Amino acid sequence: MLEVKNLSKSFDKLCVLKDINFTVEKGEVVAVIGPSGSGKSTLLRCVNQLEKAGGGEINVCGINMMHTNEKGKAVFADTKTLREIRLKTGLVFQNFNLFPHMTVLRNITEAPTLVLKKSKAEAREHAIELLRKMGLEAKADAYPSELSGGQQQRVSIARALALDPEILFFDEPTSALDPELTGEILKVIKELANDGMTMVIVTHEMAFAHDVADKVIFMEGGYIVDEGTPEHLFGDNASDRLKQFLQRFNQH
Amino acid sequence: MTGEQIETLFGLMLEYTIPTLKIFCFTLLYSIPLGMVVALLKMCKIKPISWLTNIYILIMRGTPLLLQLIVAQYSVPYILKSDACPAFLHALLDGVDIRSETYTFNMMLFAFVLNYAAYFAEIFRGGIESIPRGQYEAAGALGLNRTQTFFRIILPQVIRRVLPASSNEIITLVKDTSLASAIPYMEIMYIAKKQVPTYASLLPLFMAGLFYFAFAMVLTLLLSLIEKSLDPMWRRNVKTLRKGIFRRGNA
Ligand SMILES: Nc1ncnc2c1ncn2[C@@H]1O[C@H](COP(=O)(O)OP(=O)(O)OP(=O)(O)O)[C@@H](O)[C@H]1O
Ligand SMILES: [Mg+2]
């Protein structure tokens, strides 16, 4: 489903991602954890085409998005292929990024009508179904500013799902929320996992990662330091560095 | 003053509101689109273009509009006489009658438009830059292309954000048109000043003041209505309210 090989990325001189290797299988839920500045967001942004990786290889659903040629230069697929890949991936942001001038419904139907050329009625029907799933069918005509953070995040998840992505990425979906609103988002993600959705979730919610993930990736300093099942990573066999990180985390 | 005199004066003043309205309308007509272009030029990634645009904006905003109006009006003959004048400019301006009314009006409009475009450009640039990067990224992640992102996501938000500041500029322009009287260009301010000794009364000035005030008030009202109508929540609430009244009326 997703294959990342030797991925690297730097901003000017600052090397943010170094030799990243991992795969995500269909239906798998992968949690990415690690200290601030370790490159978790940058990794998601490279895979979602919001940043251009500097080297390595990315394959999404068997389609090559980028690779490195013999001269060591990053080569990207043509625009058409990149657009095709873009529709297979969905991204949910930390601060929602809903469109404030559109109703909840329009937020969700805009991309399906513009990009997938769905009819208005069809897009609307799908959007309402998604809203029902998120428990927000009453909010279809509300504007984002009239919703709580948790509701906004659920709308943004519905918006990403409206394009029927093969794989959904979350960048700290609960970090901008009050603790009491965090639960409602985690519940939605858990339901998606039960439905068999393939997901990659950057999170600081360790209990949640332990609970819902099939695989956990621990990043630090631009490297994947440790990777494995939650039992392995949150157990006694984890690397010392990860244990240290988790210990510091639990103190907070 | 007799009633008849007042009536004549009023008629005269009314006639000269037309040139004032003409300056106002044409300045807006050209300076708003030009302001958008200037805003884009200033945000241009090619540095020399952005610097040159910035110098233009600094000069326009840093010197009096009155000075700019007078320079535009009287500098052409001096430029034509100078050795540094490029041939194409010479060819362009040689046949022009600098005492004609068209010339006076066009050069005046030229100065007004360049001045207001600089102010509008800064407002528009501020509006575009105030849209968070996340809006572009969300649109991109949803597969919208650059055109769709600009027209569907960014522009509607920019318009709403720049409207209050633009309204201010528009109201200011109402009063700034009076600077044209110094050129001199015969609009309401010019005629009002001229009538003072004739009638030995302040009434002409008072009438001019009243005209500017009424014009500015009407515009203020109009612009605030536009502002409201662009507020999606306000529009929705009006719609539901209407539906409610309609239903009750039917029942
Ligand atoms: N656009 C950018 N330009 C320059 N440096 C950047 C840019 N984006 C990120 N960085 C740098 O890259 C490094 C990794 O950032 P990233 O946002 O990926 O970390 P993160 O693991 O997501 O951290 P957090 O948990 O705080 O979200 C940081 O040192 C950051 O300063
Ligand atoms: Mg981050």
Short mmCIF file of N, CA and C in Angstrom, two decimals, chain B residues 72-236:
data_model
loop_
_atom_site.label_atom_id
_atom_site.label_comp_id
_atom_site.label_asym_id
_atom_site.label_seq_id
_atom_site.Cartn_x
_atom_site.Cartn_y
_atom_site.Cartn_z
N ALA B 72 1.99 65.61 -12.41
CA ALA B 72 1.42 64.96 -13.59
C ALA B 72 0.92 66.00 -14.58
N GLN B 73 0.37 67.09 -14.05
CA GLN B 73 -0.24 68.09 -14.90
C GLN B 73 0.79 68.93 -15.66
N TYR B 74 1.87 69.31 -14.97
CA TYR B 74 2.76 70.32 -15.54
C TYR B 74 4.11 69.81 -16.00
N SER B 75 4.40 68.55 -15.80
CA SER B 75 5.77 68.11 -16.10
C SER B 75 5.98 67.73 -17.56
N VAL B 76 4.87 67.42 -18.27
CA VAL B 76 5.05 66.91 -19.63
C VAL B 76 5.84 67.86 -20.55
N PRO B 77 5.53 69.16 -20.59
CA PRO B 77 6.31 70.05 -21.47
C PRO B 77 7.80 70.05 -21.11
N TYR B 78 8.11 69.97 -19.82
CA TYR B 78 9.52 69.97 -19.40
C TYR B 78 10.20 68.67 -19.81
N ILE B 79 9.46 67.58 -19.70
CA ILE B 79 10.04 66.29 -20.09
C ILE B 79 10.32 66.30 -21.59
N LEU B 80 9.39 66.86 -22.38
CA LEU B 80 9.55 66.89 -23.83
C LEU B 80 10.76 67.73 -24.22
N LYS B 81 11.01 68.80 -23.47
CA LYS B 81 12.13 69.69 -23.78
C LYS B 81 13.47 69.06 -23.43
N SER B 82 13.45 68.16 -22.44
CA SER B 82 14.71 67.62 -21.94
C SER B 82 15.36 66.69 -22.96
N ASP B 83 16.71 66.63 -22.94
CA ASP B 83 17.44 65.77 -23.89
C ASP B 83 17.29 64.31 -23.53
N ALA B 84 16.99 64.05 -22.27
CA ALA B 84 16.92 62.66 -21.79
C ALA B 84 15.62 61.98 -22.20
N CYS B 85 14.69 62.76 -22.77
CA CYS B 85 13.39 62.19 -23.11
C CYS B 85 13.53 61.15 -24.21
N PRO B 86 13.11 59.90 -23.97
CA PRO B 86 13.23 58.88 -25.01
C PRO B 86 12.33 59.18 -26.21
N ALA B 87 12.77 58.70 -27.37
CA ALA B 87 12.09 59.04 -28.63
C ALA B 87 10.63 58.62 -28.63
N PHE B 88 10.35 57.43 -28.06
CA PHE B 88 8.96 56.93 -28.14
C PHE B 88 8.01 57.82 -27.35
N LEU B 89 8.52 58.35 -26.22
CA LEU B 89 7.70 59.22 -25.39
C LEU B 89 7.43 60.53 -26.14
N HIS B 90 8.48 60.99 -26.81
CA HIS B 90 8.37 62.19 -27.61
C HIS B 90 7.28 62.03 -28.66
N ALA B 91 7.36 60.90 -29.37
CA ALA B 91 6.39 60.62 -30.43
C ALA B 91 4.99 60.53 -29.86
N LEU B 92 4.90 59.95 -28.69
CA LEU B 92 3.60 59.72 -28.07
C LEU B 92 2.94 61.04 -27.65
N LEU B 93 3.75 61.94 -27.12
CA LEU B 93 3.18 63.13 -26.49
C LEU B 93 3.26 64.37 -27.36
N ASP B 94 3.96 64.27 -28.49
CA ASP B 94 4.23 65.47 -29.27
C ASP B 94 2.97 66.15 -29.77
N GLY B 95 2.05 65.35 -30.29
CA GLY B 95 0.86 65.94 -30.87
C GLY B 95 -0.17 66.42 -29.84
N VAL B 96 0.05 66.09 -28.58
CA VAL B 96 -0.97 66.35 -27.57
C VAL B 96 -1.09 67.84 -27.26
N ASP B 97 -2.32 68.30 -27.19
CA ASP B 97 -2.55 69.70 -26.82
C ASP B 97 -2.65 69.79 -25.31
N ILE B 98 -1.60 70.34 -24.70
CA ILE B 98 -1.57 70.31 -23.23
C ILE B 98 -2.51 71.33 -22.62
N ARG B 99 -3.18 72.14 -23.42
CA ARG B 99 -4.16 73.05 -22.83
C ARG B 99 -5.59 72.51 -22.96
N SER B 100 -5.71 71.35 -23.62
CA SER B 100 -7.07 70.82 -23.84
C SER B 100 -7.64 70.24 -22.56
N GLU B 101 -8.95 70.15 -22.51
CA GLU B 101 -9.63 69.65 -21.32
C GLU B 101 -9.36 68.16 -21.13
N THR B 102 -9.33 67.44 -22.27
CA THR B 102 -9.07 66.00 -22.20
C THR B 102 -7.71 65.75 -21.55
N TYR B 103 -6.73 66.55 -21.98
CA TYR B 103 -5.38 66.37 -21.43
C TYR B 103 -5.40 66.59 -19.92
N THR B 104 -6.00 67.69 -19.49
CA THR B 104 -6.07 67.99 -18.06
C THR B 104 -6.70 66.84 -17.29
N PHE B 105 -7.82 66.36 -17.82
CA PHE B 105 -8.53 65.29 -17.12
C PHE B 105 -7.71 64.00 -17.08
N ASN B 106 -7.13 63.66 -18.24
CA ASN B 106 -6.39 62.39 -18.30
C ASN B 106 -5.18 62.38 -17.38
N MET B 107 -4.43 63.49 -17.38
CA MET B 107 -3.25 63.52 -16.52
C MET B 107 -3.65 63.48 -15.04
N MET B 108 -4.76 64.13 -14.75
CA MET B 108 -5.25 64.12 -13.37
C MET B 108 -5.65 62.70 -12.97
N LEU B 109 -6.39 62.06 -13.86
CA LEU B 109 -6.83 60.69 -13.59
C LEU B 109 -5.61 59.77 -13.43
N PHE B 110 -4.61 60.01 -14.28
CA PHE B 110 -3.37 59.23 -14.22
C PHE B 110 -2.79 59.28 -12.81
N ALA B 111 -2.70 60.49 -12.24
CA ALA B 111 -2.14 60.64 -10.90
C ALA B 111 -3.02 59.99 -9.85
N PHE B 112 -4.32 60.23 -9.93
CA PHE B 112 -5.25 59.61 -8.96
C PHE B 112 -5.13 58.08 -8.99
N VAL B 113 -5.13 57.52 -10.20
CA VAL B 113 -5.12 56.06 -10.34
C VAL B 113 -3.81 55.48 -9.78
N LEU B 114 -2.67 56.11 -10.16
CA LEU B 114 -1.39 55.58 -9.67
C LEU B 114 -1.33 55.65 -8.15
N ASN B 115 -1.84 56.75 -7.59
CA ASN B 115 -1.81 56.92 -6.14
C ASN B 115 -2.70 55.89 -5.45
N TYR B 116 -3.93 55.77 -5.89
CA TYR B 116 -4.86 54.86 -5.21
C TYR B 116 -4.49 53.40 -5.45
N ALA B 117 -3.93 53.10 -6.63
CA ALA B 117 -3.52 51.71 -6.89
C ALA B 117 -2.48 51.27 -5.86
N ALA B 118 -1.60 52.21 -5.48
CA ALA B 118 -0.56 51.87 -4.49
C ALA B 118 -1.20 51.51 -3.15
N TYR B 119 -2.19 52.29 -2.74
CA TYR B 119 -2.87 51.99 -1.47
C TYR B 119 -3.65 50.68 -1.55
N PHE B 120 -4.40 50.52 -2.65
CA PHE B 120 -5.16 49.28 -2.80
C PHE B 120 -4.22 48.07 -2.84
N ALA B 121 -3.07 48.23 -3.52
CA ALA B 121 -2.13 47.11 -3.63
C ALA B 121 -1.71 46.63 -2.25
N GLU B 122 -1.41 47.58 -1.36
CA GLU B 122 -0.98 47.18 -0.02
C GLU B 122 -2.11 46.47 0.73
N ILE B 123 -3.32 46.94 0.52
CA ILE B 123 -4.47 46.27 1.18
C ILE B 123 -4.63 44.85 0.64
N PHE B 124 -4.58 44.72 -0.70
CA PHE B 124 -4.77 43.40 -1.30
C PHE B 124 -3.65 42.44 -0.90
N ARG B 125 -2.43 42.96 -0.90
CA ARG B 125 -1.30 42.10 -0.53
C ARG B 125 -1.47 41.60 0.91
N GLY B 126 -1.83 42.53 1.79
CA GLY B 126 -2.07 42.13 3.17
C GLY B 126 -3.13 41.06 3.26
N GLY B 127 -4.19 41.22 2.47
CA GLY B 127 -5.29 40.25 2.48
C GLY B 127 -4.84 38.87 2.01
N ILE B 128 -4.07 38.85 0.93
CA ILE B 128 -3.62 37.56 0.40
C ILE B 128 -2.67 36.90 1.39
N GLU B 129 -1.76 37.71 1.96
CA GLU B 129 -0.76 37.12 2.86
C GLU B 129 -1.36 36.71 4.20
N SER B 130 -2.56 37.23 4.52
CA SER B 130 -3.15 36.88 5.80
C SER B 130 -3.84 35.52 5.77
N ILE B 131 -3.99 34.94 4.58
CA ILE B 131 -4.62 33.62 4.51
C ILE B 131 -3.58 32.58 4.94
N PRO B 132 -3.91 31.78 5.96
CA PRO B 132 -2.92 30.84 6.48
C PRO B 132 -2.49 29.82 5.43
N ARG B 133 -1.24 29.39 5.53
CA ARG B 133 -0.71 28.42 4.59
C ARG B 133 -1.52 27.12 4.60
N GLY B 134 -2.09 26.81 5.76
CA GLY B 134 -2.88 25.59 5.89
C GLY B 134 -4.04 25.52 4.91
N GLN B 135 -4.58 26.67 4.51
CA GLN B 135 -5.68 26.68 3.55
C GLN B 135 -5.21 26.17 2.19
N TYR B 136 -4.02 26.61 1.76
CA TYR B 136 -3.46 26.12 0.50
C TYR B 136 -3.17 24.62 0.62
N GLU B 137 -2.64 24.24 1.79
CA GLU B 137 -2.23 22.85 1.96
C GLU B 137 -3.44 21.93 2.00
N ALA B 138 -4.50 22.36 2.69
CA ALA B 138 -5.71 21.53 2.75
C ALA B 138 -6.28 21.37 1.35
N ALA B 139 -6.32 22.47 0.58
CA ALA B 139 -6.85 22.40 -0.78
C ALA B 139 -5.98 21.48 -1.63
N GLY B 140 -4.67 21.62 -1.48
CA GLY B 140 -3.75 20.78 -2.24
C GLY B 140 -3.92 19.31 -1.89
N ALA B 141 -4.02 19.02 -0.59
CA ALA B 141 -4.15 17.64 -0.16
C ALA B 141 -5.46 17.03 -0.66
N LEU B 142 -6.46 17.88 -0.92
CA LEU B 142 -7.74 17.37 -1.44
C LEU B 142 -7.73 17.26 -2.97
N GLY B 143 -6.60 17.59 -3.58
CA GLY B 143 -6.48 17.41 -5.01
C GLY B 143 -6.91 18.60 -5.85
N LEU B 144 -7.25 19.73 -5.23
CA LEU B 144 -7.60 20.92 -6.01
C LEU B 144 -6.33 21.44 -6.69
N ASN B 145 -6.45 21.86 -7.95
CA ASN B 145 -5.27 22.42 -8.61
C ASN B 145 -5.12 23.89 -8.21
N ARG B 146 -4.08 24.55 -8.73
CA ARG B 146 -3.77 25.90 -8.26
C ARG B 146 -4.87 26.91 -8.59
N THR B 147 -5.46 26.78 -9.79
CA THR B 147 -6.53 27.70 -10.17
C THR B 147 -7.74 27.51 -9.27
N GLN B 148 -8.13 26.25 -9.08
CA GLN B 148 -9.28 25.97 -8.22
C GLN B 148 -9.01 26.46 -6.81
N THR B 149 -7.81 26.24 -6.31
CA THR B 149 -7.47 26.68 -4.96
C THR B 149 -7.60 28.19 -4.85
N PHE B 150 -7.07 28.91 -5.86
CA PHE B 150 -7.11 30.37 -5.77
C PHE B 150 -8.54 30.89 -5.84
N PHE B 151 -9.31 30.43 -6.82
CA PHE B 151 -10.64 31.02 -7.02
C PHE B 151 -11.68 30.49 -6.04
N ARG B 152 -11.58 29.23 -5.61
CA ARG B 152 -12.60 28.66 -4.74
C ARG B 152 -12.29 28.86 -3.26
N ILE B 153 -11.01 28.78 -2.92
CA ILE B 153 -10.64 28.77 -1.50
C ILE B 153 -10.06 30.11 -1.06
N ILE B 154 -9.09 30.63 -1.79
CA ILE B 154 -8.35 31.80 -1.32
C ILE B 154 -9.12 33.09 -1.60
N LEU B 155 -9.48 33.32 -2.87
CA LEU B 155 -10.07 34.60 -3.25
C LEU B 155 -11.31 34.99 -2.42
N PRO B 156 -12.28 34.08 -2.22
CA PRO B 156 -13.45 34.49 -1.43
C PRO B 156 -13.07 34.96 -0.02
N GLN B 157 -12.06 34.34 0.55
CA GLN B 157 -11.64 34.76 1.88
C GLN B 157 -10.91 36.10 1.83
N VAL B 158 -10.11 36.29 0.77
CA VAL B 158 -9.37 37.55 0.63
C VAL B 158 -10.35 38.71 0.48
N ILE B 159 -11.36 38.53 -0.38
CA ILE B 159 -12.32 39.61 -0.63
C ILE B 159 -12.95 40.05 0.68
N ARG B 160 -13.37 39.08 1.48
CA ARG B 160 -14.00 39.44 2.75
C ARG B 160 -13.03 40.18 3.66
N ARG B 161 -11.77 39.76 3.64
CA ARG B 161 -10.81 40.39 4.55
C ARG B 161 -10.41 41.79 4.12
N VAL B 162 -10.38 42.07 2.79
CA VAL B 162 -9.90 43.38 2.34
C VAL B 162 -11.03 44.40 2.26
N LEU B 163 -12.25 43.95 2.39
CA LEU B 163 -13.37 44.88 2.20
C LEU B 163 -13.39 46.05 3.19
N PRO B 164 -13.22 45.84 4.48
CA PRO B 164 -13.26 46.99 5.39
C PRO B 164 -12.20 48.04 5.07
N ALA B 165 -10.96 47.61 4.84
CA ALA B 165 -9.89 48.56 4.53
C ALA B 165 -10.13 49.24 3.19
N SER B 166 -10.65 48.48 2.22
CA SER B 166 -10.93 49.08 0.91
C SER B 166 -12.05 50.11 1.03
N SER B 167 -13.05 49.82 1.85
CA SER B 167 -14.13 50.78 2.07
C SER B 167 -13.58 52.10 2.57
N ASN B 168 -12.64 52.02 3.51
CA ASN B 168 -11.99 53.22 4.02
C ASN B 168 -11.36 54.04 2.91
N GLU B 169 -10.63 53.36 2.03
CA GLU B 169 -9.97 54.05 0.92
C GLU B 169 -11.01 54.72 0.02
N ILE B 170 -12.09 54.00 -0.22
CA ILE B 170 -13.12 54.52 -1.13
C ILE B 170 -13.75 55.78 -0.55
N ILE B 171 -14.01 55.77 0.75
CA ILE B 171 -14.57 56.96 1.40
C ILE B 171 -13.57 58.11 1.37
N THR B 172 -12.30 57.77 1.58
CA THR B 172 -11.26 58.81 1.52
C THR B 172 -11.21 59.44 0.13
N LEU B 173 -11.39 58.60 -0.89
CA LEU B 173 -11.33 59.11 -2.27
C LEU B 173 -12.42 60.15 -2.51
N VAL B 174 -13.60 59.94 -1.92
CA VAL B 174 -14.68 60.93 -2.09
C VAL B 174 -14.15 62.32 -1.77
N LYS B 175 -13.44 62.41 -0.65
CA LYS B 175 -12.96 63.73 -0.22
C LYS B 175 -11.71 64.16 -0.96
N ASP B 176 -10.87 63.17 -1.34
CA ASP B 176 -9.64 63.51 -2.06
C ASP B 176 -9.90 64.08 -3.45
N THR B 177 -11.07 63.80 -4.03
CA THR B 177 -11.35 64.34 -5.36
C THR B 177 -11.29 65.87 -5.34
N SER B 178 -11.51 66.46 -4.14
CA SER B 178 -11.50 67.93 -4.05
C SER B 178 -10.13 68.52 -4.33
N LEU B 179 -9.06 67.70 -4.23
CA LEU B 179 -7.72 68.19 -4.54
C LEU B 179 -7.61 68.61 -5.99
N ALA B 180 -8.49 68.07 -6.84
CA ALA B 180 -8.46 68.41 -8.26
C ALA B 180 -8.68 69.91 -8.48
N SER B 181 -9.33 70.56 -7.52
CA SER B 181 -9.61 72.00 -7.66
C SER B 181 -8.33 72.82 -7.73
N ALA B 182 -7.22 72.24 -7.23
CA ALA B 182 -5.97 72.99 -7.21
C ALA B 182 -5.25 72.96 -8.54
N ILE B 183 -5.71 72.10 -9.46
CA ILE B 183 -4.94 71.92 -10.71
C ILE B 183 -4.96 73.14 -11.62
N PRO B 184 -5.98 73.82 -11.96
CA PRO B 184 -7.34 73.63 -11.47
C PRO B 184 -8.16 72.78 -12.44
N TYR B 185 -9.05 71.98 -11.86
CA TYR B 185 -10.02 71.23 -12.64
C TYR B 185 -11.38 71.60 -12.06
N MET B 186 -12.32 71.90 -12.92
CA MET B 186 -13.58 72.47 -12.42
C MET B 186 -14.52 71.39 -11.92
N GLU B 187 -14.45 71.15 -10.64
CA GLU B 187 -15.39 70.25 -10.00
C GLU B 187 -16.04 71.04 -8.85
N ILE B 188 -16.71 70.37 -7.99
CA ILE B 188 -17.57 71.07 -7.04
C ILE B 188 -16.78 71.97 -6.07
N MET B 189 -15.63 71.52 -5.64
CA MET B 189 -14.84 72.30 -4.69
C MET B 189 -14.37 73.61 -5.34
N TYR B 190 -13.91 73.49 -6.60
CA TYR B 190 -13.42 74.65 -7.33
C TYR B 190 -14.54 75.69 -7.47
N ILE B 191 -15.69 75.22 -7.84
CA ILE B 191 -16.80 76.14 -8.12
C ILE B 191 -17.30 76.77 -6.81
N ALA B 192 -17.28 75.97 -5.74
CA ALA B 192 -17.74 76.48 -4.45
C ALA B 192 -16.86 77.63 -4.00
N LYS B 193 -15.54 77.43 -4.12
CA LYS B 193 -14.59 78.45 -3.69
C LYS B 193 -14.78 79.72 -4.51
N LYS B 194 -15.02 79.52 -5.80
CA LYS B 194 -15.16 80.66 -6.71
C LYS B 194 -16.42 81.47 -6.41
N GLN B 195 -17.45 80.81 -5.92
CA GLN B 195 -18.72 81.50 -5.69
C GLN B 195 -18.72 82.32 -4.41
N VAL B 196 -17.77 82.05 -3.50
CA VAL B 196 -17.79 82.74 -2.21
C VAL B 196 -17.76 84.27 -2.36
N PRO B 197 -16.77 84.84 -3.10
CA PRO B 197 -16.79 86.31 -3.25
C PRO B 197 -18.00 86.79 -4.04
N THR B 198 -18.44 86.02 -5.02
CA THR B 198 -19.57 86.44 -5.85
C THR B 198 -20.81 86.68 -5.01
N TYR B 199 -21.05 85.72 -4.12
CA TYR B 199 -22.27 85.83 -3.31
C TYR B 199 -22.01 86.46 -1.95
N ALA B 200 -20.72 86.69 -1.65
CA ALA B 200 -20.33 87.21 -0.34
C ALA B 200 -21.00 86.39 0.76
N SER B 201 -20.87 85.05 0.61
CA SER B 201 -21.53 84.15 1.56
C SER B 201 -20.75 82.84 1.64
N LEU B 202 -20.87 82.17 2.79
CA LEU B 202 -20.22 80.88 2.95
C LEU B 202 -21.10 79.74 2.44
N LEU B 203 -22.29 80.08 2.00
CA LEU B 203 -23.24 79.06 1.60
C LEU B 203 -22.70 78.09 0.55
N PRO B 204 -21.96 78.59 -0.47
CA PRO B 204 -21.43 77.64 -1.47
C PRO B 204 -20.56 76.57 -0.82
N LEU B 205 -19.70 76.99 0.13
CA LEU B 205 -18.82 76.02 0.80
C LEU B 205 -19.65 75.03 1.61
N PHE B 206 -20.67 75.56 2.24
CA PHE B 206 -21.55 74.72 3.05
C PHE B 206 -22.24 73.66 2.17
N MET B 207 -22.69 74.14 1.00
CA MET B 207 -23.36 73.20 0.08
C MET B 207 -22.40 72.12 -0.40
N ALA B 208 -21.15 72.51 -0.71
CA ALA B 208 -20.15 71.53 -1.14
C ALA B 208 -19.93 70.51 -0.03
N GLY B 209 -19.80 71.03 1.19
CA GLY B 209 -19.58 70.14 2.34
C GLY B 209 -20.72 69.15 2.48
N LEU B 210 -21.92 69.66 2.30
CA LEU B 210 -23.10 68.81 2.42
C LEU B 210 -23.09 67.70 1.37
N PHE B 211 -22.66 68.10 0.16
CA PHE B 211 -22.60 67.11 -0.92
C PHE B 211 -21.62 65.99 -0.58
N TYR B 212 -20.39 66.37 -0.14
CA TYR B 212 -19.40 65.35 0.21
C TYR B 212 -19.92 64.45 1.32
N PHE B 213 -20.55 65.09 2.30
CA PHE B 213 -21.05 64.34 3.45
C PHE B 213 -22.11 63.32 3.02
N ALA B 214 -23.06 63.79 2.21
CA ALA B 214 -24.14 62.89 1.78
C ALA B 214 -23.59 61.74 0.94
N PHE B 215 -22.66 62.08 0.05
CA PHE B 215 -22.05 61.08 -0.81
C PHE B 215 -21.33 60.02 0.03
N ALA B 216 -20.55 60.52 1.00
CA ALA B 216 -19.79 59.59 1.84
C ALA B 216 -20.73 58.70 2.66
N MET B 217 -21.84 59.29 3.14
CA MET B 217 -22.77 58.51 3.95
C MET B 217 -23.44 57.40 3.13
N VAL B 218 -23.87 57.77 1.92
CA VAL B 218 -24.51 56.77 1.06
C VAL B 218 -23.54 55.62 0.79
N LEU B 219 -22.27 56.00 0.50
CA LEU B 219 -21.28 54.96 0.23
C LEU B 219 -21.03 54.10 1.45
N THR B 220 -20.95 54.73 2.61
CA THR B 220 -20.71 53.97 3.84
C THR B 220 -21.79 52.92 4.03
N LEU B 221 -23.02 53.35 3.81
CA LEU B 221 -24.16 52.45 3.96
C LEU B 221 -24.08 51.29 2.97
N LEU B 222 -23.82 51.69 1.72
CA LEU B 222 -23.75 50.70 0.64
C LEU B 222 -22.65 49.68 0.90
N LEU B 223 -21.49 50.19 1.32
CA LEU B 223 -20.35 49.29 1.52
C LEU B 223 -20.59 48.37 2.71
N SER B 224 -21.26 48.89 3.74
CA SER B 224 -21.49 48.01 4.89
C SER B 224 -22.53 46.95 4.54
N LEU B 225 -23.44 47.30 3.65
CA LEU B 225 -24.39 46.29 3.17
C LEU B 225 -23.67 45.19 2.38
N ILE B 226 -22.74 45.62 1.51
CA ILE B 226 -21.97 44.65 0.73
C ILE B 226 -21.18 43.75 1.68
N GLU B 227 -20.57 44.39 2.69
CA GLU B 227 -19.78 43.64 3.67
C GLU B 227 -20.64 42.56 4.32
N LYS B 228 -21.83 42.96 4.72
CA LYS B 228 -22.73 42.01 5.37
C LYS B 228 -23.14 40.90 4.43
N SER B 229 -23.45 41.28 3.19
CA SER B 229 -23.95 40.27 2.25
C SER B 229 -22.86 39.27 1.90
N LEU B 230 -21.59 39.64 2.15
CA LEU B 230 -20.52 38.68 1.87
C LEU B 230 -20.24 37.79 3.08
N ASP B 231 -20.89 38.07 4.19
CA ASP B 231 -20.71 37.24 5.38
C ASP B 231 -21.64 36.03 5.24
N PRO B 232 -21.08 34.85 5.04
CA PRO B 232 -21.93 33.69 4.74
C PRO B 232 -22.93 33.39 5.87
N MET B 233 -22.50 33.60 7.11
CA MET B 233 -23.41 33.29 8.22
C MET B 233 -24.60 34.23 8.23
N TRP B 234 -24.32 35.52 7.94
CA TRP B 234 -25.39 36.51 7.88
C TRP B 234 -26.38 36.15 6.78
N ARG B 235 -25.83 35.73 5.61
CA ARG B 235 -26.69 35.36 4.49
C ARG B 235 -27.59 34.19 4.84
N ARG B 236 -26.98 33.18 5.49
CA ARG B 236 -27.75 32.01 5.84
C ARG B 236 -28.87 32.38 6.83
#
